[in-house]
Short mmCIF file of C-alpha atoms in Angstrom, two decimals:
data_model
loop_
_atom_site.label_atom_id
_atom_site.label_comp_id
_atom_site.label_asym_id
_atom_site.label_seq_id
_atom_site.Cartn_x
_atom_site.Cartn_y
_atom_site.Cartn_z
CA UNK A 1 58.94 -40.31 -20.70
CA UNK A 2 59.47 -36.60 -20.18
CA UNK A 3 55.92 -35.40 -19.63
CA UNK A 4 54.96 -38.34 -17.40
CA UNK A 5 58.10 -37.72 -15.35
CA UNK A 6 57.09 -34.13 -14.66
CA UNK A 7 53.58 -35.06 -13.71
CA UNK A 8 54.15 -38.06 -11.45
CA UNK A 9 56.97 -36.84 -9.15
CA UNK A 10 54.46 -35.79 -6.49
CA UNK A 11 52.14 -38.80 -6.86
CA UNK A 12 53.02 -40.68 -3.68
CA UNK A 13 53.13 -37.53 -1.55
CA UNK A 14 49.57 -36.59 -2.44
CA UNK A 15 48.02 -39.85 -1.31
CA UNK A 16 50.62 -41.11 1.18
CA UNK A 17 48.58 -40.60 4.35
CA UNK A 18 45.32 -41.74 2.78
CA UNK A 19 47.02 -44.73 1.22
CA UNK A 20 48.00 -46.02 4.67
CA UNK A 21 44.41 -45.70 5.85
CA UNK A 22 42.86 -47.28 2.83
CA UNK A 23 45.52 -49.96 2.36
CA UNK A 24 44.00 -52.34 -0.14
CA UNK A 25 40.44 -51.11 0.23
CA UNK A 26 40.68 -48.80 -2.76
CA UNK A 27 40.88 -50.58 -6.06
CA UNK A 28 41.78 -49.25 -9.46
CA UNK A 29 40.16 -52.22 -11.13
CA UNK A 30 36.64 -52.01 -12.52
CA UNK A 31 34.32 -54.94 -13.03
CA UNK A 32 30.96 -54.22 -14.64
CA UNK A 33 27.82 -56.26 -14.25
CA UNK A 34 27.81 -59.30 -16.50
CA UNK A 35 31.42 -58.82 -17.48
CA UNK A 36 34.03 -60.49 -15.29
CA UNK A 37 37.19 -59.30 -17.03
CA UNK A 38 39.23 -56.87 -14.98
CA UNK A 39 39.48 -53.40 -16.44
CA UNK A 40 42.40 -51.59 -14.91
CA UNK A 41 44.90 -48.98 -16.05
CA UNK A 42 46.96 -51.55 -17.92
CA UNK A 43 43.91 -52.71 -19.86
CA UNK A 44 42.97 -49.11 -20.64
CA UNK A 45 46.44 -48.38 -22.00
CA UNK A 46 46.49 -51.60 -24.01
CA UNK A 47 43.18 -50.65 -25.62
CA UNK A 48 44.46 -47.16 -26.28
CA UNK A 49 47.33 -48.47 -28.40
CA UNK A 50 44.85 -49.88 -30.89
CA UNK A 51 42.97 -46.64 -31.62
CA UNK A 52 45.56 -44.00 -30.72
CA UNK A 53 46.42 -43.28 -34.35
CA UNK A 54 42.90 -42.10 -35.23
CA UNK A 55 42.74 -39.48 -32.48
CA UNK A 56 43.42 -35.78 -33.10
CA UNK A 57 45.93 -33.84 -31.04
CA UNK A 58 45.08 -33.28 -27.36
CA UNK A 59 44.19 -29.60 -27.74
CA UNK A 60 41.83 -30.45 -30.61
CA UNK A 61 40.13 -33.05 -28.43
CA UNK A 62 39.59 -30.45 -25.72
CA UNK A 63 38.39 -27.76 -28.10
CA UNK A 64 36.06 -29.98 -30.11
CA UNK A 65 35.00 -32.16 -27.15
CA UNK A 66 34.10 -35.09 -29.36
CA UNK A 67 31.12 -37.03 -28.06
CA UNK A 68 31.17 -40.73 -27.24
CA UNK A 69 29.03 -41.38 -30.31
CA UNK A 70 31.50 -39.53 -32.55
CA UNK A 71 34.42 -41.53 -31.17
CA UNK A 72 32.51 -44.77 -31.69
CA UNK A 73 31.82 -43.79 -35.28
CA UNK A 74 35.48 -42.87 -35.88
CA UNK A 75 36.56 -46.30 -34.66
CA UNK A 76 33.91 -48.12 -36.66
CA UNK A 77 34.87 -46.25 -39.85
CA UNK A 78 38.62 -46.79 -39.44
CA UNK A 79 40.31 -48.92 -42.05
CA UNK A 80 41.77 -51.32 -39.51
CA UNK A 81 39.42 -53.43 -37.49
CA UNK A 82 39.60 -52.09 -33.93
CA UNK A 83 37.91 -53.58 -30.93
CA UNK A 84 35.64 -51.02 -29.32
CA UNK A 85 37.17 -49.73 -26.05
CA UNK A 86 35.09 -50.64 -23.04
CA UNK A 87 34.53 -47.03 -22.01
CA UNK A 88 32.84 -46.51 -25.40
CA UNK A 89 30.65 -49.60 -25.14
CA UNK A 90 27.05 -49.50 -24.01
CA UNK A 91 26.17 -51.12 -20.70
CA UNK A 92 24.47 -54.00 -22.48
CA UNK A 93 27.78 -54.67 -24.24
CA UNK A 94 29.71 -54.89 -20.99
CA UNK A 95 30.94 -51.32 -21.09
CA UNK A 96 32.02 -49.10 -18.21
CA UNK A 97 31.28 -45.46 -17.71
CA UNK A 98 34.03 -43.05 -18.81
CA UNK A 99 34.46 -41.49 -15.37
CA UNK A 100 35.00 -44.99 -13.95
CA UNK A 101 37.76 -45.64 -16.46
CA UNK A 102 39.30 -42.22 -15.78
CA UNK A 103 39.36 -42.92 -12.04
CA UNK A 104 40.97 -46.31 -12.61
CA UNK A 105 43.67 -44.75 -14.77
CA UNK A 106 44.48 -41.80 -12.51
CA UNK A 107 44.27 -43.75 -9.25
CA UNK A 108 46.85 -46.17 -10.62
CA UNK A 109 49.12 -43.24 -11.48
CA UNK A 110 48.70 -41.84 -7.96
CA UNK A 111 49.79 -45.06 -6.29
CA UNK A 112 52.84 -45.93 -8.34
CA UNK A 113 56.34 -44.58 -8.02
CA UNK A 114 57.19 -41.61 -10.20
CA UNK A 115 60.11 -41.93 -12.62
CA UNK A 116 63.12 -39.72 -12.09
CA UNK A 117 63.23 -36.34 -13.76
CA UNK A 118 66.11 -35.07 -15.84
CA UNK A 119 68.46 -33.01 -13.71
CA UNK A 120 68.46 -30.03 -16.08
CA UNK A 121 64.68 -29.83 -16.32
CA UNK A 122 64.28 -30.37 -12.60
CA UNK A 123 66.63 -27.48 -11.81
CA UNK A 124 64.78 -25.14 -14.20
CA UNK A 125 61.44 -26.07 -12.61
CA UNK A 126 62.73 -25.45 -9.11
CA UNK A 127 64.22 -22.09 -10.10
CA UNK A 128 60.99 -20.96 -11.79
CA UNK A 129 58.83 -22.07 -8.88
CA UNK A 130 60.95 -20.45 -6.22
CA UNK A 131 61.20 -17.21 -8.21
CA UNK A 132 57.41 -16.92 -8.30
CA UNK A 133 57.10 -17.73 -4.61
CA UNK A 134 59.91 -15.37 -3.62
CA UNK A 135 58.63 -12.42 -5.67
CA UNK A 136 55.12 -12.91 -4.30
CA UNK A 137 56.32 -13.47 -0.69
CA UNK A 138 54.88 -16.98 -0.75
CA UNK A 139 51.34 -16.00 -1.76
CA UNK A 140 51.58 -17.32 -5.33
CA UNK A 141 52.91 -20.35 -7.10
CA UNK A 142 53.82 -21.00 -10.69
CA UNK A 143 50.88 -21.62 -12.99
CA UNK A 144 50.16 -24.90 -14.75
CA UNK A 145 49.06 -24.42 -18.34
CA UNK A 146 49.27 -27.90 -19.87
CA UNK A 147 45.95 -29.80 -19.96
CA UNK A 148 47.26 -33.14 -18.68
CA UNK A 149 48.94 -31.42 -15.73
CA UNK A 150 45.71 -29.62 -14.83
CA UNK A 151 43.64 -32.80 -15.13
CA UNK A 152 46.01 -34.74 -12.91
CA UNK A 153 46.23 -31.97 -10.34
CA UNK A 154 42.46 -31.59 -10.09
CA UNK A 155 42.12 -35.34 -9.62
CA UNK A 156 44.99 -35.63 -7.13
CA UNK A 157 43.19 -33.25 -4.79
CA UNK A 158 40.24 -35.60 -4.48
CA UNK A 159 41.94 -38.98 -5.09
CA UNK A 160 41.91 -39.93 -1.41
CA UNK A 161 38.10 -39.76 -1.19
CA UNK A 162 37.30 -41.76 -4.33
CA UNK A 163 35.29 -44.77 -3.08
CA UNK A 164 36.39 -48.31 -3.85
CA UNK A 165 33.18 -49.66 -5.41
CA UNK A 166 33.37 -47.30 -8.35
CA UNK A 167 31.04 -49.22 -10.65
CA UNK A 168 28.23 -48.87 -8.13
CA UNK A 169 28.48 -45.10 -8.12
CA UNK A 170 27.43 -42.56 -10.70
CA UNK A 171 28.99 -39.19 -11.43
CA UNK A 172 26.44 -37.35 -9.26
CA UNK A 173 27.42 -39.53 -6.32
CA UNK A 174 31.06 -38.59 -6.84
CA UNK A 175 30.22 -34.88 -7.11
CA UNK A 176 28.21 -34.96 -3.91
CA UNK A 177 30.93 -36.86 -2.07
CA UNK A 178 33.58 -34.38 -3.22
CA UNK A 179 31.48 -31.35 -2.29
CA UNK A 180 30.60 -32.83 1.11
CA UNK A 181 34.33 -33.21 1.76
CA UNK A 182 34.83 -29.49 1.15
CA UNK A 183 36.97 -30.05 -1.93
CA UNK A 184 36.67 -28.47 -5.40
CA UNK A 185 34.97 -30.71 -7.94
CA UNK A 186 37.25 -31.38 -10.93
CA UNK A 187 35.94 -29.84 -14.13
CA UNK A 188 35.62 -33.26 -15.76
CA UNK A 189 33.27 -34.41 -12.96
CA UNK A 190 31.00 -31.37 -13.14
CA UNK A 191 27.43 -31.55 -14.40
CA UNK A 192 27.10 -31.28 -18.17
CA UNK A 193 25.18 -28.02 -17.81
CA UNK A 194 28.15 -26.35 -16.10
CA UNK A 195 30.11 -24.03 -18.40
CA UNK A 196 33.42 -25.25 -16.93
CA UNK A 197 32.69 -28.91 -17.60
CA UNK A 198 34.47 -31.03 -20.18
CA UNK A 199 33.69 -34.74 -20.61
CA UNK A 200 35.60 -37.32 -18.54
CA UNK A 201 36.33 -39.42 -21.64
CA UNK A 202 38.10 -36.40 -23.16
CA UNK A 203 40.11 -35.97 -19.96
CA UNK A 204 41.12 -39.63 -20.06
CA UNK A 205 42.19 -39.47 -23.73
CA UNK A 206 44.25 -36.33 -23.05
CA UNK A 207 46.04 -38.10 -20.19
CA UNK A 208 46.65 -41.19 -22.33
CA UNK A 209 48.01 -39.09 -25.19
CA UNK A 210 50.26 -37.26 -22.76
CA UNK A 211 51.58 -40.60 -21.57
CA UNK A 212 52.66 -41.30 -25.14
CA UNK A 213 54.40 -37.91 -25.31
CA UNK A 214 51.89 -36.63 -27.86
CA UNK A 215 51.37 -33.40 -25.96
CA UNK A 216 55.04 -32.44 -25.74
CA UNK A 217 54.54 -29.82 -28.43
CA UNK A 218 52.48 -27.75 -25.98
CA UNK A 219 55.56 -27.19 -23.85
CA UNK A 220 57.85 -26.39 -26.79
CA UNK A 221 60.05 -23.36 -26.31
CA UNK A 222 58.52 -21.58 -29.32
CA UNK A 223 54.93 -21.86 -28.04
CA UNK A 224 55.97 -21.08 -24.48
CA UNK A 225 57.95 -17.99 -25.49
CA UNK A 226 55.20 -16.69 -27.81
CA UNK A 227 52.48 -16.90 -25.16
CA UNK A 228 54.83 -15.55 -22.51
CA UNK A 229 55.56 -12.47 -24.62
CA UNK A 230 51.86 -11.97 -25.41
CA UNK A 231 50.86 -12.10 -21.75
CA UNK A 232 53.79 -9.91 -20.70
CA UNK A 233 52.96 -7.23 -23.28
CA UNK A 234 49.27 -7.42 -22.31
CA UNK A 235 50.20 -6.96 -18.65
CA UNK A 236 52.38 -3.94 -19.41
CA UNK A 237 49.66 -2.38 -21.58
CA UNK A 238 47.10 -2.82 -18.82
CA UNK A 239 49.50 -1.21 -16.36
CA UNK A 240 49.99 1.75 -18.71
CA UNK A 241 46.29 2.16 -19.47
CA UNK A 242 44.83 1.50 -16.04
CA UNK A 243 47.48 3.02 -13.75
CA UNK A 244 49.66 5.51 -15.59
CA UNK A 245 46.71 6.51 -17.73
CA UNK A 246 44.59 7.24 -14.67
CA UNK A 247 47.26 9.43 -13.08
CA UNK A 248 47.99 11.14 -16.38
CA UNK A 249 44.30 11.86 -16.94
CA UNK A 250 44.19 13.98 -13.78
CA UNK A 251 47.31 15.88 -14.73
CA UNK A 252 46.28 16.42 -18.34
CA UNK A 253 42.63 17.06 -17.57
CA UNK A 254 43.47 19.76 -15.07
CA UNK A 255 45.34 21.59 -17.80
CA UNK A 256 42.63 21.12 -20.43
CA UNK A 257 40.02 22.70 -18.15
CA UNK A 258 42.40 25.45 -17.01
CA UNK A 259 42.46 24.15 -13.45
CA UNK A 260 46.24 23.86 -13.30
CA UNK A 261 48.59 26.79 -13.32
CA UNK A 262 52.02 27.66 -12.00
CA UNK A 263 50.68 28.33 -8.53
CA UNK A 264 48.86 25.02 -7.96
CA UNK A 265 51.05 22.71 -10.09
CA UNK A 266 52.36 20.84 -7.04
CA UNK A 267 48.85 20.29 -5.67
CA UNK A 268 47.74 18.91 -9.06
CA UNK A 269 50.81 16.68 -9.11
CA UNK A 270 49.92 15.32 -5.67
CA UNK A 271 46.35 14.69 -6.81
CA UNK A 272 47.63 12.82 -9.89
CA UNK A 273 49.89 10.67 -7.75
CA UNK A 274 47.04 9.91 -5.33
CA UNK A 275 44.76 8.86 -8.17
CA UNK A 276 47.60 6.79 -9.59
CA UNK A 277 47.94 4.97 -6.27
CA UNK A 278 44.22 4.16 -6.23
CA UNK A 279 44.44 3.00 -9.84
CA UNK A 280 47.36 0.74 -8.94
CA UNK A 281 45.40 -0.79 -6.05
CA UNK A 282 42.53 -1.43 -8.45
CA UNK A 283 45.00 -2.93 -10.95
CA UNK A 284 46.33 -5.34 -8.32
CA UNK A 285 42.85 -6.36 -7.16
CA UNK A 286 41.70 -7.07 -10.72
CA UNK A 287 44.83 -8.89 -11.88
CA UNK A 288 46.23 -10.69 -8.83
CA UNK A 289 45.30 -14.40 -8.81
CA UNK A 290 42.63 -15.42 -6.31
CA UNK A 291 41.60 -18.86 -5.06
CA UNK A 292 38.24 -18.41 -6.75
CA UNK A 293 39.97 -18.01 -10.13
CA UNK A 294 40.90 -21.67 -10.32
CA UNK A 295 38.77 -23.66 -12.71
CA UNK A 296 38.27 -21.95 -16.02
CA UNK A 297 39.69 -18.43 -16.00
CA UNK A 298 42.07 -19.46 -18.81
CA UNK A 299 39.90 -22.33 -20.04
CA UNK A 300 38.39 -25.43 -18.40
CA UNK A 301 41.66 -27.33 -18.86
CA UNK A 302 43.99 -24.37 -19.27
CA UNK A 303 44.59 -22.07 -22.26
CA UNK A 304 45.18 -24.98 -24.65
CA UNK A 305 41.55 -26.04 -24.21
CA UNK A 306 40.47 -22.83 -25.97
CA UNK A 307 40.65 -22.08 -29.68
CA UNK A 308 43.32 -19.55 -30.63
CA UNK A 309 41.06 -16.43 -30.78
CA UNK A 310 39.43 -17.29 -27.44
CA UNK A 311 42.84 -18.17 -25.98
CA UNK A 312 44.28 -14.80 -27.01
CA UNK A 313 41.30 -13.01 -25.47
CA UNK A 314 41.59 -15.01 -22.22
CA UNK A 315 45.33 -14.36 -21.93
CA UNK A 316 45.00 -10.63 -22.70
CA UNK A 317 42.13 -10.32 -20.20
CA UNK A 318 44.02 -12.20 -17.49
CA UNK A 319 47.72 -11.94 -18.45
CA UNK A 320 49.12 -12.49 -14.96
CA UNK A 321 47.33 -15.81 -14.61
CA UNK A 322 49.53 -17.34 -17.29
CA UNK A 323 52.50 -16.89 -14.93
CA UNK A 324 51.16 -17.54 -11.46
CA UNK A 325 48.18 -18.66 -9.40
CA UNK A 326 47.14 -18.33 -5.79
CA UNK A 327 48.35 -20.88 -3.31
CA UNK A 328 45.63 -22.85 -1.61
CA UNK A 329 45.12 -21.89 2.01
CA UNK A 330 44.43 -25.27 3.63
CA UNK A 331 47.38 -27.09 5.12
CA UNK A 332 47.00 -30.22 3.06
CA UNK A 333 47.04 -28.31 -0.18
CA UNK A 334 49.98 -26.23 0.91
CA UNK A 335 51.97 -29.33 1.68
CA UNK A 336 50.98 -30.76 -1.67
CA UNK A 337 52.10 -27.57 -3.40
CA UNK A 338 55.47 -27.77 -1.70
CA UNK A 339 55.86 -31.37 -2.78
CA UNK A 340 54.83 -30.44 -6.31
CA UNK A 341 57.54 -27.86 -6.86
CA UNK A 342 59.48 -30.21 -9.07
CA UNK A 343 56.55 -30.35 -11.46
CA UNK A 344 56.69 -26.63 -12.06
#
């Protein structure tokens, strides 16, 4: 499974130290009140097989953000009789909350061995990652643009602090615990009023679809090349307009207003170059990735979570962010980034 291979290579490294501390204290099995059947990642995947065919593509799920009620109605109206998944059931029906099911699924992925990656793909990922790091002198790393990758990465950062008694905790409890640990709250755990938030049940369905290789089209060479060219052209245009244009404005403006002549041409040239340098510094400040950019600068789950017009606008506004992102400064995250190079 190509996509799962890319995404799980770093799984054990992320939680290795915490796994030794927690041992068997952290469970990925959920048991709701009045319902004794175990609900783990295997059960979630088995359920998923029954209703997978009625789901739209992952990027449509993210863009439309179908509600729980809409998904329930889709299943009820399907031609084949499908048992309602437990994360879509009400509490009185023995259901579990979507963020509980998402935690169970992703925690199980974090604690299992990752399958081996294809040698050719692994080499390409290493080359791309090290090129970004080398050209940026280690300050940047290659960007992740696929929704499932972003969801898994955001969860992996906080996986070691997820409490064991998940069914006793609500989403606010998880948010508070994450914030109190000084970690960024994943977008799918944010409050519904937050503009960066997308529902945890959508995040879970995207991950499940990715596990069935239904998001492979997002990484297709045609899509990748098209968006690469768009962002590259946008970056060059911004460089021309914001840097060369600024320097040229001084040179041309001095002639328009009869300030430049043969005697002071060199002084005007020096002034143009100086303004160009300031414009370049401004260009770097505005376009270089920052730690604060992570979250939704290209969409809450990457550019694919935006509709095409909004995606084009986001990429043209922040073209460099499609290529690279800032490396996290804390030691744990840096180690995780080094271990994740194979994913890039």
